XYZ file of C-alpha atoms in Angstrom:
555
model
C 0.000 0.000 0.000
C 2.995 2.266 -0.686
C 0.971 4.664 -2.807
C -1.744 5.082 -0.166
C 0.817 5.632 2.587
C 2.485 8.353 0.543
C -0.894 10.037 0.099
C -1.392 9.968 3.861
C 2.009 11.450 4.537
C 1.180 14.383 2.293
C -2.218 14.847 3.941
C -0.731 14.705 7.448
C 2.036 17.156 6.531
C -0.615 19.561 5.270
C -2.453 19.284 8.563
C 0.700 20.068 10.505
C 1.417 23.108 8.359
C -2.100 24.448 8.506
C -3.057 23.352 12.022
C -6.720 23.949 11.243
C -9.653 22.255 9.334
C -12.218 22.887 6.606
C -15.706 21.830 5.568
C -16.463 22.593 2.019
C -19.410 24.035 0.315
C -22.024 23.638 2.972
C -25.208 22.352 1.520
C -23.257 20.924 -1.388
C -24.353 17.575 -2.697
C -21.410 15.270 -2.528
C -22.114 12.452 -4.644
C -18.725 11.245 -4.467
C -19.260 9.924 -6.267
C -21.477 11.455 -4.119
C -23.975 14.146 -4.491
C -25.381 15.676 -1.375
C -25.482 18.673 0.865
C -22.785 19.337 3.440
C -22.697 20.133 7.117
C -24.717 23.060 8.307
C -27.324 22.954 10.789
C -30.042 23.446 13.195
C -30.737 21.555 16.350
C -33.908 20.350 17.890
C -34.870 21.971 21.137
C -34.888 19.499 24.002
C -36.599 20.006 27.324
C -34.194 20.069 30.249
C -35.831 17.089 31.943
C -35.519 14.974 28.776
C -31.774 14.583 29.165
C -29.418 14.273 32.080
C -27.396 17.355 32.871
C -24.153 15.395 33.033
C -24.581 13.719 29.636
C -22.069 14.495 26.924
C -24.176 15.595 23.959
C -22.580 16.802 20.744
C -24.681 19.068 18.519
C -23.926 18.607 14.821
C -25.575 19.450 11.510
C -26.149 17.035 8.644
C -27.296 19.662 6.160
C -30.268 17.667 4.917
C -32.169 14.392 5.205
C -29.958 11.327 4.564
C -30.709 9.774 1.185
C -30.994 6.301 2.703
C -29.721 4.323 5.672
C -29.574 1.225 3.512
C -25.747 1.200 3.277
C -25.943 -0.048 -0.312
C -28.113 2.873 -1.403
C -27.095 5.880 0.724
C -24.063 6.605 -1.429
C -23.369 10.238 -0.547
C -22.014 12.501 2.189
C -25.299 13.216 3.981
C -25.860 9.471 4.376
C -22.243 8.555 5.117
C -21.869 11.044 7.963
C -24.438 9.058 9.894
C -23.800 5.558 8.575
C -20.101 5.688 9.453
C -21.093 6.174 13.085
C -24.122 3.895 13.221
C -22.401 0.992 11.465
C -18.971 -0.472 10.865
C -17.322 -2.663 8.250
C -14.529 -5.191 8.390
C -12.036 -2.320 8.464
C -12.197 1.284 9.704
C -9.933 4.284 9.152
C -7.675 4.968 12.117
C -6.667 8.301 13.593
C -3.698 8.116 11.175
C -6.101 7.596 8.206
C -5.041 3.969 7.761
C -7.435 1.061 7.177
C -7.217 -1.136 10.301
C -9.116 -4.098 11.717
C -12.623 -3.217 12.942
C -15.460 -5.779 12.940
C -12.761 -8.149 11.714
C -10.112 -8.807 14.367
C -7.769 -10.626 11.980
C -7.035 -10.369 8.250
C -5.083 -12.966 6.282
C -3.984 -12.325 2.689
C -2.913 -15.104 0.327
C 0.553 -15.029 -1.174
C -0.781 -14.107 -4.618
C -2.743 -11.183 -3.129
C -6.075 -12.466 -4.429
C -7.751 -14.075 -1.420
C -8.607 -12.237 1.817
C -9.791 -14.146 4.869
C -11.413 -12.101 7.644
C -12.039 -13.383 11.147
C -15.050 -11.700 12.781
C -14.554 -10.502 16.369
C -16.062 -12.623 19.115
C -17.446 -9.477 20.750
C -18.949 -7.963 17.586
C -22.682 -7.408 18.134
C -25.596 -5.610 16.550
C -27.351 -2.855 18.475
C -30.196 -5.297 19.235
C -27.736 -7.729 20.852
C -27.459 -10.206 17.966
C -23.927 -11.391 17.182
C -22.428 -10.067 13.934
C -21.708 -13.115 11.782
C -19.878 -13.612 8.492
C -23.190 -14.362 6.793
C -24.274 -10.769 7.467
C -21.456 -9.589 5.208
C -22.347 -12.116 2.510
C -25.962 -10.955 2.683
C -25.045 -7.253 2.547
C -22.517 -7.483 -0.284
C -24.877 -9.617 -2.373
C -27.610 -7.064 -1.699
C -25.323 -4.292 -2.951
C -24.548 -6.226 -6.134
C -28.120 -7.374 -6.772
C -29.266 -5.619 -9.984
C -32.659 -5.004 -8.380
C -31.053 -2.974 -5.583
C -29.640 -0.582 -8.207
C -26.886 0.406 -5.799
C -24.799 3.337 -7.082
C -21.893 1.819 -5.150
C -21.898 -1.582 -6.873
C -19.042 -0.662 -9.225
C -16.715 -0.435 -6.211
C -17.022 -4.197 -5.778
C -16.187 -5.102 -9.369
C -12.679 -6.140 -8.321
C -14.327 -9.161 -6.647
C -14.504 -12.239 -8.855
C -17.962 -12.577 -10.412
C -19.267 -9.285 -9.004
C -19.517 -7.267 -12.220
C -21.214 -10.051 -14.175
C -23.830 -10.551 -11.457
C -24.486 -6.820 -11.093
C -24.907 -6.499 -14.863
C -27.403 -9.347 -14.944
C -24.998 -11.618 -16.806
C -23.936 -13.899 -13.946
C -25.281 -15.717 -10.915
C -25.093 -14.587 -7.309
C -23.447 -17.908 -6.434
C -20.538 -17.009 -8.715
C -19.638 -13.899 -6.697
C -16.481 -14.981 -4.848
C -17.573 -14.192 -1.288
C -18.419 -16.868 1.247
C -18.844 -17.602 4.930
C -17.404 -21.063 5.685
C -18.550 -20.541 9.287
C -20.056 -17.801 11.438
C -16.721 -16.145 12.153
C -14.952 -16.479 8.782
C -15.566 -14.336 5.709
C -13.577 -15.037 2.524
C -13.247 -12.791 -0.551
C -11.433 -13.554 -3.804
C -10.341 -10.706 -6.114
C -9.827 -10.743 -9.879
C -6.364 -9.176 -9.487
C -4.214 -7.870 -6.601
C -5.531 -4.569 -5.276
C -3.454 -2.744 -2.707
C -6.329 -0.332 -1.975
C -8.777 -3.148 -1.084
C -8.701 -2.739 2.702
C -9.187 1.000 2.265
C -12.033 0.559 -0.213
C -14.059 -1.598 2.167
C -14.087 1.136 4.811
C -16.769 2.679 2.576
C -20.245 2.301 4.146
C -21.416 0.416 1.061
C -19.425 -2.561 2.372
C -20.989 -2.509 5.840
C -22.827 -5.655 6.972
C -26.609 -5.950 7.218
C -28.289 -8.019 9.927
C -29.709 -10.742 7.694
C -32.299 -11.889 10.228
C -33.647 -8.348 10.708
C -33.615 -7.433 7.000
C -35.315 -10.667 5.972
C -38.123 -10.097 8.484
C -38.487 -6.393 7.549
C -37.095 -5.234 4.168
C -37.704 -1.618 5.257
C -35.651 -1.987 8.454
C -33.477 1.042 7.563
C -36.297 3.604 7.184
C -37.132 4.368 10.835
C -35.261 4.610 14.134
C -37.544 2.008 15.701
C -36.495 -0.659 13.199
C -32.917 0.379 12.413
C -30.199 -2.010 13.586
C -26.514 -1.110 13.359
C -23.186 -2.386 14.650
C -21.264 0.874 15.078
C -20.238 3.127 17.980
C -23.716 4.693 18.147
C -27.299 3.541 17.730
C -30.179 5.445 16.151
C -32.371 6.683 19.027
C -34.770 8.865 17.026
C -35.311 10.142 13.508
C -37.661 13.015 12.794
C -37.462 13.004 9.021
C -36.156 16.226 7.448
C -35.798 17.716 10.947
C -33.224 15.895 13.077
C -31.523 12.669 14.104
C -30.466 11.611 17.594
C -27.744 9.021 18.215
C -26.985 7.324 21.518
C -23.871 5.426 22.532
C -24.207 1.788 21.494
C -23.528 -0.287 24.597
C -23.273 -3.400 22.410
C -20.437 -2.012 20.275
C -17.307 -4.158 20.641
C -15.121 -1.108 21.389
C -17.699 0.837 23.446
C -15.102 1.762 26.079
C -13.488 4.111 23.545
C -16.747 5.998 22.901
C -16.935 9.081 25.129
C -20.109 10.805 23.908
C -23.500 9.831 25.299
C -25.501 11.349 22.449
C -25.160 13.144 19.143
C -27.913 15.459 17.898
C -27.909 16.077 14.160
C -29.866 19.013 12.763
C -30.785 19.231 9.077
C -30.225 22.801 7.934
C -28.911 23.408 4.420
C -28.279 27.130 4.735
C -24.756 27.900 5.970
C -25.649 31.277 7.374
C -28.483 29.818 9.457
C -26.143 27.128 10.743
C -23.546 29.730 11.664
C -26.153 31.732 13.558
C -27.079 28.589 15.490
C -23.409 28.017 16.218
C -23.140 31.568 17.542
C -26.215 30.937 19.702
C -24.597 27.740 21.095
C -27.223 25.563 19.419
C -24.487 23.808 17.436
C -21.039 22.644 18.516
C -19.793 22.426 14.927
C -20.657 24.550 11.908
C -19.542 25.249 8.405
C -18.134 28.671 7.554
C -20.401 30.866 5.388
C -18.508 32.087 2.294
C -19.214 35.716 3.117
C -17.504 35.278 6.511
C -14.596 33.129 5.323
C -11.996 35.887 5.279
C -13.161 37.249 8.616
C -13.087 33.834 10.327
C -10.039 32.241 8.704
C -7.788 33.172 11.644
C -10.406 32.511 14.319
C -9.267 30.211 17.139
C -12.329 28.016 16.548
C -11.716 27.607 12.816
C -10.326 24.326 11.448
C -9.051 23.553 7.964
C -8.584 19.932 6.876
C -7.692 18.339 3.566
C -10.385 16.524 1.609
C -9.929 14.643 -1.649
C -12.643 15.675 -4.071
C -13.910 18.457 -6.275
C -16.831 20.659 -7.273
C -17.628 20.466 -10.985
C -20.308 20.736 -13.677
C -21.650 18.041 -15.987
C -22.763 18.453 -19.590
C -25.434 16.165 -20.998
C -23.657 15.143 -24.201
C -26.931 13.912 -25.707
C -28.565 17.348 -25.455
C -27.788 20.093 -27.949
C -25.612 22.079 -28.114
C -23.399 19.951 -25.837
C -23.343 17.094 -28.315
C -20.410 19.031 -29.794
C -17.022 18.697 -28.075
C -15.788 22.135 -29.142
C -18.873 23.822 -27.712
C -18.408 21.948 -24.418
C -14.776 23.056 -24.318
C -15.764 26.638 -25.083
C -17.979 26.742 -22.010
C -15.313 25.093 -19.844
C -12.590 27.540 -20.910
C -14.909 30.517 -20.321
C -14.811 29.859 -16.560
C -12.184 31.502 -14.357
C -11.675 29.033 -11.492
C -9.273 31.358 -9.674
C -11.895 34.084 -9.447
C -14.516 31.675 -8.132
C -12.383 30.491 -5.195
C -11.126 34.003 -4.481
C -14.373 35.953 -4.684
C -17.229 33.419 -4.419
C -16.355 30.462 -2.171
C -13.517 32.206 -0.289
C -12.671 29.167 1.859
C -9.100 28.642 0.718
C -9.964 26.006 -1.893
C -7.589 25.306 -4.774
C -8.868 26.031 -8.307
C -9.292 22.790 -10.276
C -7.563 22.554 -13.660
C -8.049 18.798 -14.073
C -10.368 16.179 -12.629
C -7.946 14.388 -10.264
C -7.344 16.258 -7.022
C -4.106 16.982 -5.208
C -2.774 14.503 -2.642
C -1.703 11.564 -4.828
C 2.016 10.916 -5.143
C 3.379 8.878 -8.036
C 6.214 6.343 -8.071
C 8.524 9.204 -9.118
C 7.726 11.035 -5.860
C 5.865 13.807 -7.688
C 2.336 15.058 -7.137
C -0.065 13.679 -9.781
C -1.741 17.031 -10.356
C 1.593 18.805 -10.878
C 2.836 16.085 -13.230
C -0.218 16.335 -15.483
C -0.389 20.117 -15.279
C -3.271 22.473 -16.042
C -5.643 20.800 -18.492
C -8.533 23.263 -18.149
C -7.776 26.914 -17.559
C -9.539 30.214 -18.220
C -8.836 31.211 -21.827
C -11.451 33.616 -23.232
C -9.901 33.903 -26.693
C -9.725 30.138 -27.151
C -13.257 29.793 -25.761
C -14.665 32.225 -28.341
C -12.758 30.479 -31.150
C -13.996 27.028 -30.112
C -17.589 28.238 -29.841
C -17.462 29.697 -33.337
C -15.947 26.489 -34.758
C -18.432 24.282 -32.915
C -21.431 26.310 -34.079
C -20.172 26.124 -37.660
C -19.793 22.328 -37.404
C -23.375 22.016 -36.147
C -24.839 24.559 -38.580
C -26.023 26.850 -35.783
C -26.656 30.517 -36.466
C -27.513 30.782 -32.782
C -27.273 28.311 -29.934
C -30.286 26.355 -28.687
C -31.662 27.568 -25.344
C -29.293 26.615 -22.497
C -30.342 25.948 -18.904
C -27.908 25.509 -16.024
C -29.433 23.535 -13.131
C -28.246 23.464 -9.535
C -29.583 22.091 -6.242
C -30.935 24.339 -3.515
C -28.161 26.066 -1.601
C -26.854 29.589 -1.327
C -23.333 28.532 -2.305
C -24.570 26.628 -5.380
C -26.614 29.653 -6.393
C -23.639 32.002 -6.031
C -21.469 29.792 -8.240
C -24.257 29.304 -10.794
C -24.711 33.076 -11.053
C -20.957 33.535 -11.501
C -20.973 31.005 -14.358
C -24.008 32.662 -15.906
C -22.116 35.969 -15.906
C -18.971 34.384 -17.352
C -20.833 32.759 -20.238
C -22.464 36.072 -21.091
C -19.262 38.090 -20.804
C -16.916 35.709 -22.623
C -19.223 33.931 -25.075
C -22.113 36.413 -25.278
C -24.461 33.508 -24.471
C -27.545 33.908 -22.283
C -27.909 30.983 -19.875
C -31.045 30.427 -17.816
C -30.663 29.241 -14.208
C -32.859 26.541 -12.677
C -32.924 25.750 -8.960
C -34.188 22.293 -7.880
C -34.599 20.797 -4.387
C -31.736 18.445 -3.493
C -33.487 15.063 -3.509
C -35.332 15.767 -6.762
C -32.181 17.210 -8.324
C -30.136 14.073 -7.778
C -32.867 11.758 -9.054
C -33.433 13.820 -12.191
C -29.723 14.221 -12.876
C -29.415 10.438 -12.841
C -32.252 10.330 -15.376
C -30.302 12.702 -17.692
C -32.952 15.412 -17.500
C -30.537 18.334 -17.226
C -28.573 20.046 -19.987
C -25.798 21.378 -17.723
C -25.793 20.739 -13.961
C -23.630 21.130 -10.881
C -22.048 18.143 -9.238
C -19.421 17.050 -6.774
C -17.168 14.123 -6.105
C -15.486 12.804 -2.986
C -13.036 9.937 -3.185
C -14.266 6.546 -2.033
C -10.679 5.355 -1.728
C -7.201 6.814 -2.059
C -6.324 6.338 -5.721
C -6.705 8.639 -8.777
C -8.576 5.928 -10.690
C -11.456 6.260 -8.236
C -12.256 9.690 -9.697
C -11.587 8.767 -13.308
C -13.576 5.524 -13.367
C -16.776 7.527 -12.837
C -16.927 8.308 -16.554
C -16.640 4.912 -18.182
C -19.584 3.979 -20.380
C -22.750 3.150 -18.414
C -21.200 3.941 -15.019
C -24.013 5.053 -12.657
C -21.727 7.921 -11.692
C -21.305 9.151 -15.274
C -24.600 11.063 -15.616
C -23.434 12.752 -18.838
C -24.324 10.040 -21.438
C -20.702 10.474 -22.662
C -19.111 7.268 -23.952
C -15.585 6.818 -25.277
C -14.104 3.418 -26.127
C -10.520 4.661 -25.775
C -11.292 6.002 -22.299
C -13.010 2.770 -21.252
C -9.941 0.795 -22.311
C -7.615 3.149 -20.419
C -9.536 2.611 -17.173
C -9.578 -1.164 -17.687
C -5.828 -1.171 -18.372
C -5.178 0.947 -15.275
C -7.007 -1.552 -13.101
C -5.019 -4.476 -14.506
C -1.571 -2.846 -14.663
C 0.767 -3.978 -11.863
C 3.787 -1.912 -12.919
C 3.370 1.315 -10.934
C 5.250 3.557 -13.382
C 3.250 2.306 -16.377
C 0.029 2.557 -14.391
C 0.782 6.165 -13.461
C 1.296 7.093 -17.121
C -2.067 5.531 -17.974
C -3.718 7.553 -15.202
C -2.279 10.759 -16.644
C -3.586 9.875 -20.111
C -7.048 9.234 -18.712
C -7.182 12.627 -16.976
C -5.963 14.298 -20.184
C -8.540 12.523 -22.371
C -11.411 13.292 -19.998
C -10.567 16.986 -19.988
C -9.984 17.065 -23.762
C -13.434 15.611 -24.434
C -14.899 17.598 -21.519
C -18.169 15.883 -20.612
C -17.486 17.680 -17.322
C -15.561 20.800 -16.366
C -13.928 21.311 -12.928
C -14.366 24.333 -10.653
C -12.358 23.771 -7.455
C -10.861 21.091 -5.217
C -12.442 20.617 -1.823
C -11.120 21.216 1.632
C -12.961 21.009 4.949
C -13.556 24.318 6.690
C -15.374 24.158 10.000
C -15.897 25.990 13.237
C -15.620 23.886 16.378
C -16.476 24.963 19.899
C -13.769 24.957 22.603
C -14.039 21.720 24.556
C -14.901 19.644 21.477
C -12.139 17.231 20.518
C -11.428 13.957 18.762
C -13.634 14.381 15.679
C -11.853 12.573 12.846
C -12.023 14.089 9.372
C -10.116 12.021 6.837
C -8.771 13.357 3.508
C -10.414 10.294 1.951
C -13.139 9.003 4.225
C -16.092 9.978 6.369
C -16.567 11.934 9.570
C -15.924 9.677 12.566
C -17.231 10.431 16.067
C -15.962 7.262 17.720
C -13.219 9.166 19.557
C -15.041 12.498 19.828
C -15.366 14.168 23.232
C -16.942 17.275 24.701
C -15.913 18.917 27.945
């Protein structure tokens, strides 16, 4: 896992140098392949006699309603923030951002690197007291891969023998190479060695599901009364679209490490409202509103952490005029990323000039992003030239009506308005803006209903291919209708290449081809900017991973 370790060293060095942390565009859908809104919040009011005065209660904000607490379906940040604390997989990210044993107490890897044997902990239990057994992992992973589940995370498991064929409806579930020889042994066979495997399965999509509970009630994950998890906390209450309340899970195998008694999650998408609640001591953690970023950047309560991902826009390449590559490129080159991070978001983000984020170090010791260079950069003259050429190719005397769609959030609106102004100024094109509520937005984007729409991506695991594989033909994460046989082959070759230097060159080519064809154009790379009350400690925010409250404390 040399490559992953090098990524972590860079991330940790950045933390030492900055000594703070960041949240990103609050309210932003992270589809990280994740689309969803970020932390901001509002807390429920609780009567004094409802909770003990000496309880440690952390007040957080989830931004919006989780998409789903079915770990195979809730594939985005607003679901992961909760799931990573209500449930746990075979491995979990440590305080050093390394994948370590969790529900599995022992991991054996075959000499050829293809077969992993996990031994389930004797003390691993579900929140209802049932023992966690290997069959719960078989059940959950098969559920994720079942074509009827339509899990957006299924592609992550394609490195497992038989997984892709089953998920595509071309194979049998029995041919997926996962098995439970006994209650405490779970065995997985891969198609090729994958040094990121233990990191990949920290993703909530690989969490177990209590087979007995799910078989009796297929909707077990929809209400607090029926939800069963195996993580540090249990789901005490869930007032949909209003708040969530977690309580310490006394059945968790490592419960002695959990210091908090409860966690209250508000669901407030507006960053300014969340900040006001933070100021009123209704929240212990808040995002930083863009308009206050400069004022608060040196505040003692401000934190800035690395996060691997980016904010970007998708073109629907089946909708005119974006069927034409030159016209897509014209719009991409009309955007000044530096101005957006300096004057709009103002949270210290880095402008994105390619799709792969910073933080990945190649076998030559160089940063991937620096090695590839700037692939997409503001160039008004080239943008105008490309638009003229593209219109001529299509026979346009004027462009078809163009609508830019974004999900409800002040930060999304600000960026959309900045893009609207740029397209008018540089290309003399009028673009209409459309605002759609978050849940509807994501569903309709997946159905290819939008011409041009905002998006975001957070890494599921620490490797550049995780970002690039989103745009292979028919990937559920593609959402552009773009298909390119050369690109598909590049991604396949990357996944099969064992020579690190050759693999790195293939990764560079893939980033270059994606940006040359431009079914998407990048805006900025994420960081995590947050405010955290004095006395709050131990909240883990991983560069690649999900917020972890297992070690959190509040004095």
